[in-house]
């Protein structure tokens, strides 16, 4: 809960605080709404509506954050793939992200990309570009865009199967 008081309260970065609160609620499997988030960060609900038109807009912003986090998992400290085995490691990183942050993963992919959310659109485009680049490096001369879609579908399908309990992931090695 927030330690701030509403009386005369001014938040330095309300949007970031709201996203942090919503992310905590989401990942703790707590129901969240704009009112609950506003209460948690110590502002009135109308103040939060200045940043998010509705719950869908808040979820879209969370999805954008998740896509940026996924991109970091795929790139930070990891060279671009050069072999099919390297591509497999990309898929494993994707599945591990889903298993580590299942609620966020579901929010990221449960609805079509919100074209009004520029940050989310950019993050999704960067992931797609990364996958195309990886496919181009590993399979020169092949249709990198088609391979990127197929690779993404494979990794996403695996992640979904693990999340839905259709496949077991008792350890990182199992993934």
JSON list of C-alpha atoms in Angstrom, two decimals:
[
{"chain": "A", "resi": 1, "resn": "UNK", "atom": "CA", "xyz": [0.00, 0.00, 0.00]},
{"chain": "A", "resi": 2, "resn": "UNK", "atom": "CA", "xyz": [1.04, 3.55, -0.55]},
{"chain": "A", "resi": 3, "resn": "UNK", "atom": "CA", "xyz": [2.44, 5.52, 2.35]},
{"chain": "A", "resi": 4, "resn": "UNK", "atom": "CA", "xyz": [1.40, 8.83, 0.83]},
{"chain": "A", "resi": 5, "resn": "UNK", "atom": "CA", "xyz": [-1.67, 10.82, 1.69]},
{"chain": "A", "resi": 6, "resn": "UNK", "atom": "CA", "xyz": [-4.13, 12.28, -0.73]},
{"chain": "A", "resi": 7, "resn": "UNK", "atom": "CA", "xyz": [-4.37, 15.68, 0.87]},
{"chain": "A", "resi": 8, "resn": "UNK", "atom": "CA", "xyz": [-2.36, 18.03, -1.32]},
{"chain": "A", "resi": 9, "resn": "UNK", "atom": "CA", "xyz": [-0.37, 15.14, -2.74]},
{"chain": "A", "resi": 10, "resn": "UNK", "atom": "CA", "xyz": [1.50, 15.64, -5.98]},
{"chain": "A", "resi": 11, "resn": "UNK", "atom": "CA", "xyz": [3.11, 12.67, -7.61]},
{"chain": "A", "resi": 12, "resn": "UNK", "atom": "CA", "xyz": [6.46, 13.15, -9.35]},
{"chain": "A", "resi": 13, "resn": "UNK", "atom": "CA", "xyz": [5.86, 10.57, -12.08]},
{"chain": "A", "resi": 14, "resn": "UNK", "atom": "CA", "xyz": [2.33, 9.31, -11.72]},
{"chain": "A", "resi": 15, "resn": "UNK", "atom": "CA", "xyz": [2.35, 7.25, -14.90]},
{"chain": "A", "resi": 16, "resn": "UNK", "atom": "CA", "xyz": [5.45, 5.29, -13.84]},
{"chain": "A", "resi": 17, "resn": "UNK", "atom": "CA", "xyz": [4.13, 4.84, -10.31]},
{"chain": "A", "resi": 18, "resn": "UNK", "atom": "CA", "xyz": [0.78, 3.62, -11.64]},
{"chain": "A", "resi": 19, "resn": "UNK", "atom": "CA", "xyz": [2.47, 1.15, -13.99]},
{"chain": "A", "resi": 20, "resn": "UNK", "atom": "CA", "xyz": [4.63, -0.13, -11.14]},
{"chain": "A", "resi": 21, "resn": "UNK", "atom": "CA", "xyz": [1.59, -0.56, -8.91]},
{"chain": "A", "resi": 22, "resn": "UNK", "atom": "CA", "xyz": [-0.42, -2.28, -11.64]},
{"chain": "A", "resi": 23, "resn": "UNK", "atom": "CA", "xyz": [2.52, -4.57, -12.45]},
{"chain": "A", "resi": 24, "resn": "UNK", "atom": "CA", "xyz": [2.83, -5.58, -8.78]},
{"chain": "A", "resi": 25, "resn": "UNK", "atom": "CA", "xyz": [-0.91, -6.28, -8.60]},
{"chain": "A", "resi": 26, "resn": "UNK", "atom": "CA", "xyz": [-0.85, -8.24, -11.86]},
{"chain": "A", "resi": 27, "resn": "UNK", "atom": "CA", "xyz": [2.13, -10.37, -10.89]},
{"chain": "A", "resi": 28, "resn": "UNK", "atom": "CA", "xyz": [0.71, -10.98, -7.40]},
{"chain": "A", "resi": 29, "resn": "UNK", "atom": "CA", "xyz": [-2.46, -12.23, -9.13]},
{"chain": "A", "resi": 30, "resn": "UNK", "atom": "CA", "xyz": [-4.50, -9.49, -7.49]},
{"chain": "A", "resi": 31, "resn": "UNK", "atom": "CA", "xyz": [-7.37, -7.95, -9.42]},
{"chain": "A", "resi": 32, "resn": "UNK", "atom": "CA", "xyz": [-6.55, -4.44, -10.45]},
{"chain": "A", "resi": 33, "resn": "UNK", "atom": "CA", "xyz": [-8.53, -1.53, -11.73]},
{"chain": "A", "resi": 34, "resn": "UNK", "atom": "CA", "xyz": [-7.71, 2.09, -12.31]},
{"chain": "A", "resi": 35, "resn": "UNK", "atom": "CA", "xyz": [-9.36, 2.90, -8.97]},
{"chain": "A", "resi": 36, "resn": "UNK", "atom": "CA", "xyz": [-7.32, 0.26, -7.12]},
{"chain": "A", "resi": 37, "resn": "UNK", "atom": "CA", "xyz": [-4.11, 1.52, -8.70]},
{"chain": "A", "resi": 38, "resn": "UNK", "atom": "CA", "xyz": [-5.00, 5.14, -7.91]},
{"chain": "A", "resi": 39, "resn": "UNK", "atom": "CA", "xyz": [-5.70, 4.17, -4.31]},
{"chain": "A", "resi": 40, "resn": "UNK", "atom": "CA", "xyz": [-2.39, 2.28, -4.12]},
{"chain": "A", "resi": 41, "resn": "UNK", "atom": "CA", "xyz": [-0.31, 5.22, -5.37]},
{"chain": "A", "resi": 42, "resn": "UNK", "atom": "CA", "xyz": [-2.24, 7.71, -3.27]},
{"chain": "A", "resi": 43, "resn": "UNK", "atom": "CA", "xyz": [-4.03, 9.80, -5.89]},
{"chain": "A", "resi": 44, "resn": "UNK", "atom": "CA", "xyz": [-7.61, 10.24, -6.95]},
{"chain": "A", "resi": 45, "resn": "UNK", "atom": "CA", "xyz": [-8.98, 8.10, -9.76]},
{"chain": "A", "resi": 46, "resn": "UNK", "atom": "CA", "xyz": [-9.53, 11.14, -12.01]},
{"chain": "A", "resi": 47, "resn": "UNK", "atom": "CA", "xyz": [-5.81, 11.94, -11.73]},
{"chain": "A", "resi": 48, "resn": "UNK", "atom": "CA", "xyz": [-5.00, 8.50, -13.11]},
{"chain": "A", "resi": 49, "resn": "UNK", "atom": "CA", "xyz": [-7.51, 8.87, -15.94]},
{"chain": "A", "resi": 50, "resn": "UNK", "atom": "CA", "xyz": [-5.33, 11.68, -17.27]},
{"chain": "A", "resi": 51, "resn": "UNK", "atom": "CA", "xyz": [-2.70, 9.02, -18.08]},
{"chain": "A", "resi": 52, "resn": "UNK", "atom": "CA", "xyz": [-4.89, 6.02, -18.96]},
{"chain": "A", "resi": 53, "resn": "UNK", "atom": "CA", "xyz": [-8.29, 6.31, -20.61]},
{"chain": "A", "resi": 54, "resn": "UNK", "atom": "CA", "xyz": [-9.46, 3.00, -19.15]},
{"chain": "A", "resi": 55, "resn": "UNK", "atom": "CA", "xyz": [-8.30, -0.39, -17.91]},
{"chain": "A", "resi": 56, "resn": "UNK", "atom": "CA", "xyz": [-7.55, -1.50, -21.48]},
{"chain": "A", "resi": 57, "resn": "UNK", "atom": "CA", "xyz": [-5.14, 1.42, -21.89]},
{"chain": "A", "resi": 58, "resn": "UNK", "atom": "CA", "xyz": [-3.44, 0.49, -18.62]},
{"chain": "A", "resi": 59, "resn": "UNK", "atom": "CA", "xyz": [-3.16, -3.15, -19.73]},
{"chain": "A", "resi": 60, "resn": "UNK", "atom": "CA", "xyz": [-1.74, -2.02, -23.07]},
{"chain": "A", "resi": 61, "resn": "UNK", "atom": "CA", "xyz": [0.89, 0.02, -21.26]},
{"chain": "A", "resi": 62, "resn": "UNK", "atom": "CA", "xyz": [1.74, -3.03, -19.12]},
{"chain": "A", "resi": 63, "resn": "UNK", "atom": "CA", "xyz": [2.03, -5.11, -22.29]},
{"chain": "A", "resi": 64, "resn": "UNK", "atom": "CA", "xyz": [4.46, -2.53, -23.69]},
{"chain": "A", "resi": 65, "resn": "UNK", "atom": "CA", "xyz": [6.55, -2.78, -20.52]},
{"chain": "A", "resi": 66, "resn": "UNK", "atom": "CA", "xyz": [6.49, -6.56, -20.83]},
{"chain": "A", "resi": 67, "resn": "UNK", "atom": "CA", "xyz": [7.62, -6.45, -24.45]},
{"chain": "A", "resi": 68, "resn": "UNK", "atom": "CA", "xyz": [10.54, -4.22, -23.49]},
{"chain": "A", "resi": 69, "resn": "UNK", "atom": "CA", "xyz": [11.44, -6.61, -20.67]},
{"chain": "A", "resi": 70, "resn": "UNK", "atom": "CA", "xyz": [11.25, -9.57, -23.06]},
{"chain": "A", "resi": 71, "resn": "UNK", "atom": "CA", "xyz": [13.47, -7.77, -25.55]},
{"chain": "A", "resi": 72, "resn": "UNK", "atom": "CA", "xyz": [16.01, -7.18, -22.77]},
{"chain": "A", "resi": 73, "resn": "UNK", "atom": "CA", "xyz": [15.92, -10.88, -21.86]},
{"chain": "A", "resi": 74, "resn": "UNK", "atom": "CA", "xyz": [16.60, -11.77, -25.48]},
{"chain": "A", "resi": 75, "resn": "UNK", "atom": "CA", "xyz": [19.43, -9.29, -26.03]},
{"chain": "A", "resi": 76, "resn": "UNK", "atom": "CA", "xyz": [21.24, -8.20, -22.87]},
{"chain": "A", "resi": 77, "resn": "UNK", "atom": "CA", "xyz": [24.43, -10.19, -22.50]},
{"chain": "A", "resi": 78, "resn": "UNK", "atom": "CA", "xyz": [23.47, -12.37, -25.45]},
{"chain": "A", "resi": 79, "resn": "UNK", "atom": "CA", "xyz": [25.04, -12.14, -28.91]},
{"chain": "A", "resi": 80, "resn": "UNK", "atom": "CA", "xyz": [22.88, -12.40, -31.99]},
{"chain": "A", "resi": 81, "resn": "UNK", "atom": "CA", "xyz": [22.30, -16.02, -32.98]},
{"chain": "A", "resi": 82, "resn": "UNK", "atom": "CA", "xyz": [24.67, -17.49, -35.54]},
{"chain": "A", "resi": 83, "resn": "UNK", "atom": "CA", "xyz": [23.58, -21.13, -35.48]},
{"chain": "A", "resi": 84, "resn": "UNK", "atom": "CA", "xyz": [20.35, -23.08, -35.15]},
{"chain": "A", "resi": 85, "resn": "UNK", "atom": "CA", "xyz": [21.45, -23.97, -31.60]},
{"chain": "A", "resi": 86, "resn": "UNK", "atom": "CA", "xyz": [21.69, -20.24, -30.83]},
{"chain": "A", "resi": 87, "resn": "UNK", "atom": "CA", "xyz": [18.15, -19.81, -32.15]},
{"chain": "A", "resi": 88, "resn": "UNK", "atom": "CA", "xyz": [17.01, -22.59, -29.83]},
{"chain": "A", "resi": 89, "resn": "UNK", "atom": "CA", "xyz": [18.49, -20.61, -26.94]},
{"chain": "A", "resi": 90, "resn": "UNK", "atom": "CA", "xyz": [16.39, -17.62, -28.05]},
{"chain": "A", "resi": 91, "resn": "UNK", "atom": "CA", "xyz": [13.29, -19.83, -27.88]},
{"chain": "A", "resi": 92, "resn": "UNK", "atom": "CA", "xyz": [14.30, -21.07, -24.43]},
{"chain": "A", "resi": 93, "resn": "UNK", "atom": "CA", "xyz": [14.75, -17.47, -23.22]},
{"chain": "A", "resi": 94, "resn": "UNK", "atom": "CA", "xyz": [11.27, -16.66, -24.55]},
{"chain": "A", "resi": 95, "resn": "UNK", "atom": "CA", "xyz": [9.70, -19.62, -22.73]},
{"chain": "A", "resi": 96, "resn": "UNK", "atom": "CA", "xyz": [11.62, -18.86, -19.54]},
{"chain": "A", "resi": 97, "resn": "UNK", "atom": "CA", "xyz": [10.29, -15.28, -19.61]},
{"chain": "A", "resi": 98, "resn": "UNK", "atom": "CA", "xyz": [6.74, -16.63, -19.93]},
{"chain": "A", "resi": 99, "resn": "UNK", "atom": "CA", "xyz": [7.25, -19.06, -17.05]},
{"chain": "A", "resi": 100, "resn": "UNK", "atom": "CA", "xyz": [8.83, -16.41, -14.83]},
{"chain": "A", "resi": 101, "resn": "UNK", "atom": "CA", "xyz": [6.13, -13.78, -15.53]},
{"chain": "A", "resi": 102, "resn": "UNK", "atom": "CA", "xyz": [3.01, -15.68, -16.60]},
{"chain": "A", "resi": 103, "resn": "UNK", "atom": "CA", "xyz": [0.40, -13.02, -15.79]},
{"chain": "A", "resi": 104, "resn": "UNK", "atom": "CA", "xyz": [2.34, -10.36, -17.68]},
{"chain": "A", "resi": 105, "resn": "UNK", "atom": "CA", "xyz": [2.95, -12.73, -20.60]},
{"chain": "A", "resi": 106, "resn": "UNK", "atom": "CA", "xyz": [-0.79, -13.34, -20.88]},
{"chain": "A", "resi": 107, "resn": "UNK", "atom": "CA", "xyz": [-1.53, -9.60, -20.82]},
{"chain": "A", "resi": 108, "resn": "UNK", "atom": "CA", "xyz": [1.11, -9.06, -23.51]},
{"chain": "A", "resi": 109, "resn": "UNK", "atom": "CA", "xyz": [-0.54, -11.48, -25.92]},
{"chain": "A", "resi": 110, "resn": "UNK", "atom": "CA", "xyz": [-4.19, -11.85, -24.91]},
{"chain": "A", "resi": 111, "resn": "UNK", "atom": "CA", "xyz": [-5.43, -8.97, -27.08]},
{"chain": "A", "resi": 112, "resn": "UNK", "atom": "CA", "xyz": [-4.39, -7.48, -30.41]},
{"chain": "A", "resi": 113, "resn": "UNK", "atom": "CA", "xyz": [-1.63, -4.90, -30.23]},
{"chain": "A", "resi": 114, "resn": "UNK", "atom": "CA", "xyz": [-3.06, -1.50, -29.36]},
{"chain": "A", "resi": 115, "resn": "UNK", "atom": "CA", "xyz": [-2.01, 0.60, -32.35]},
{"chain": "A", "resi": 116, "resn": "UNK", "atom": "CA", "xyz": [-2.70, 3.76, -30.31]},
{"chain": "A", "resi": 117, "resn": "UNK", "atom": "CA", "xyz": [0.10, 2.86, -27.87]},
{"chain": "A", "resi": 118, "resn": "UNK", "atom": "CA", "xyz": [3.25, 3.96, -29.70]},
{"chain": "A", "resi": 119, "resn": "UNK", "atom": "CA", "xyz": [5.58, 2.49, -27.06]},
{"chain": "A", "resi": 120, "resn": "UNK", "atom": "CA", "xyz": [3.94, -0.92, -27.30]},
{"chain": "A", "resi": 121, "resn": "UNK", "atom": "CA", "xyz": [3.98, -0.85, -31.11]},
{"chain": "A", "resi": 122, "resn": "UNK", "atom": "CA", "xyz": [7.67, 0.10, -31.09]},
{"chain": "A", "resi": 123, "resn": "UNK", "atom": "CA", "xyz": [8.61, -2.62, -28.60]},
{"chain": "A", "resi": 124, "resn": "UNK", "atom": "CA", "xyz": [6.76, -5.26, -30.63]},
{"chain": "A", "resi": 125, "resn": "UNK", "atom": "CA", "xyz": [8.42, -4.06, -33.84]},
{"chain": "A", "resi": 126, "resn": "UNK", "atom": "CA", "xyz": [11.86, -4.24, -32.20]},
{"chain": "A", "resi": 127, "resn": "UNK", "atom": "CA", "xyz": [11.27, -7.86, -31.19]},
{"chain": "A", "resi": 128, "resn": "UNK", "atom": "CA", "xyz": [10.10, -8.76, -34.69]},
{"chain": "A", "resi": 129, "resn": "UNK", "atom": "CA", "xyz": [13.13, -7.01, -36.18]},
{"chain": "A", "resi": 130, "resn": "UNK", "atom": "CA", "xyz": [15.43, -8.88, -33.80]},
{"chain": "A", "resi": 131, "resn": "UNK", "atom": "CA", "xyz": [13.92, -12.19, -34.88]},
{"chain": "A", "resi": 132, "resn": "UNK", "atom": "CA", "xyz": [14.18, -11.33, -38.56]},
{"chain": "A", "resi": 133, "resn": "UNK", "atom": "CA", "xyz": [17.81, -10.29, -38.13]},
{"chain": "A", "resi": 134, "resn": "UNK", "atom": "CA", "xyz": [18.56, -13.52, -36.28]},
{"chain": "A", "resi": 135, "resn": "UNK", "atom": "CA", "xyz": [16.95, -15.61, -39.02]},
{"chain": "A", "resi": 136, "resn": "UNK", "atom": "CA", "xyz": [18.83, -13.70, -41.70]},
{"chain": "A", "resi": 137, "resn": "UNK", "atom": "CA", "xyz": [22.14, -14.41, -39.92]},
{"chain": "A", "resi": 138, "resn": "UNK", "atom": "CA", "xyz": [21.45, -18.10, -39.35]},
{"chain": "A", "resi": 139, "resn": "UNK", "atom": "CA", "xyz": [19.77, -18.79, -42.70]},
{"chain": "A", "resi": 140, "resn": "UNK", "atom": "CA", "xyz": [21.22, -16.38, -45.28]},
{"chain": "A", "resi": 141, "resn": "UNK", "atom": "CA", "xyz": [19.21, -16.21, -48.46]},
{"chain": "A", "resi": 142, "resn": "UNK", "atom": "CA", "xyz": [16.04, -17.61, -46.85]},
{"chain": "A", "resi": 143, "resn": "UNK", "atom": "CA", "xyz": [12.82, -15.65, -46.31]},
{"chain": "A", "resi": 144, "resn": "UNK", "atom": "CA", "xyz": [13.80, -14.12, -42.96]},
{"chain": "A", "resi": 145, "resn": "UNK", "atom": "CA", "xyz": [10.35, -12.62, -42.32]},
{"chain": "A", "resi": 146, "resn": "UNK", "atom": "CA", "xyz": [8.59, -15.97, -42.81]},
{"chain": "A", "resi": 147, "resn": "UNK", "atom": "CA", "xyz": [11.17, -17.78, -40.67]},
{"chain": "A", "resi": 148, "resn": "UNK", "atom": "CA", "xyz": [10.84, -15.13, -37.94]},
{"chain": "A", "resi": 149, "resn": "UNK", "atom": "CA", "xyz": [7.07, -15.67, -37.85]},
{"chain": "A", "resi": 150, "resn": "UNK", "atom": "CA", "xyz": [7.50, -19.44, -37.74]},
{"chain": "A", "resi": 151, "resn": "UNK", "atom": "CA", "xyz": [10.15, -19.20, -35.02]},
{"chain": "A", "resi": 152, "resn": "UNK", "atom": "CA", "xyz": [8.00, -16.89, -32.96]},
{"chain": "A", "resi": 153, "resn": "UNK", "atom": "CA", "xyz": [4.99, -19.17, -33.39]},
{"chain": "A", "resi": 154, "resn": "UNK", "atom": "CA", "xyz": [7.08, -22.13, -32.24]},
{"chain": "A", "resi": 155, "resn": "UNK", "atom": "CA", "xyz": [8.46, -20.36, -29.15]},
{"chain": "A", "resi": 156, "resn": "UNK", "atom": "CA", "xyz": [5.10, -18.85, -28.28]},
{"chain": "A", "resi": 157, "resn": "UNK", "atom": "CA", "xyz": [3.36, -22.19, -28.70]},
{"chain": "A", "resi": 158, "resn": "UNK", "atom": "CA", "xyz": [5.88, -23.85, -26.42]},
{"chain": "A", "resi": 159, "resn": "UNK", "atom": "CA", "xyz": [5.46, -21.11, -23.82]},
{"chain": "A", "resi": 160, "resn": "UNK", "atom": "CA", "xyz": [1.67, -21.44, -23.97]},
{"chain": "A", "resi": 161, "resn": "UNK", "atom": "CA", "xyz": [1.83, -25.22, -23.64]},
{"chain": "A", "resi": 162, "resn": "UNK", "atom": "CA", "xyz": [4.05, -24.92, -20.56]},
{"chain": "A", "resi": 163, "resn": "UNK", "atom": "CA", "xyz": [1.85, -22.20, -19.02]},
{"chain": "A", "resi": 164, "resn": "UNK", "atom": "CA", "xyz": [-1.30, -24.25, -19.63]},
{"chain": "A", "resi": 165, "resn": "UNK", "atom": "CA", "xyz": [0.26, -27.30, -17.98]},
{"chain": "A", "resi": 166, "resn": "UNK", "atom": "CA", "xyz": [0.29, -29.35, -21.18]},
{"chain": "A", "resi": 167, "resn": "UNK", "atom": "CA", "xyz": [4.07, -29.68, -20.97]},
{"chain": "A", "resi": 168, "resn": "UNK", "atom": "CA", "xyz": [6.06, -29.97, -17.76]},
{"chain": "A", "resi": 169, "resn": "UNK", "atom": "CA", "xyz": [8.85, -27.57, -16.90]},
{"chain": "A", "resi": 170, "resn": "UNK", "atom": "CA", "xyz": [10.36, -28.94, -13.72]},
{"chain": "A", "resi": 171, "resn": "UNK", "atom": "CA", "xyz": [13.67, -27.26, -14.42]},
{"chain": "A", "resi": 172, "resn": "UNK", "atom": "CA", "xyz": [15.32, -24.84, -16.84]},
{"chain": "A", "resi": 173, "resn": "UNK", "atom": "CA", "xyz": [16.95, -27.84, -18.48]},
{"chain": "A", "resi": 174, "resn": "UNK", "atom": "CA", "xyz": [13.52, -29.31, -19.23]},
{"chain": "A", "resi": 175, "resn": "UNK", "atom": "CA", "xyz": [12.59, -26.19, -21.16]}
]
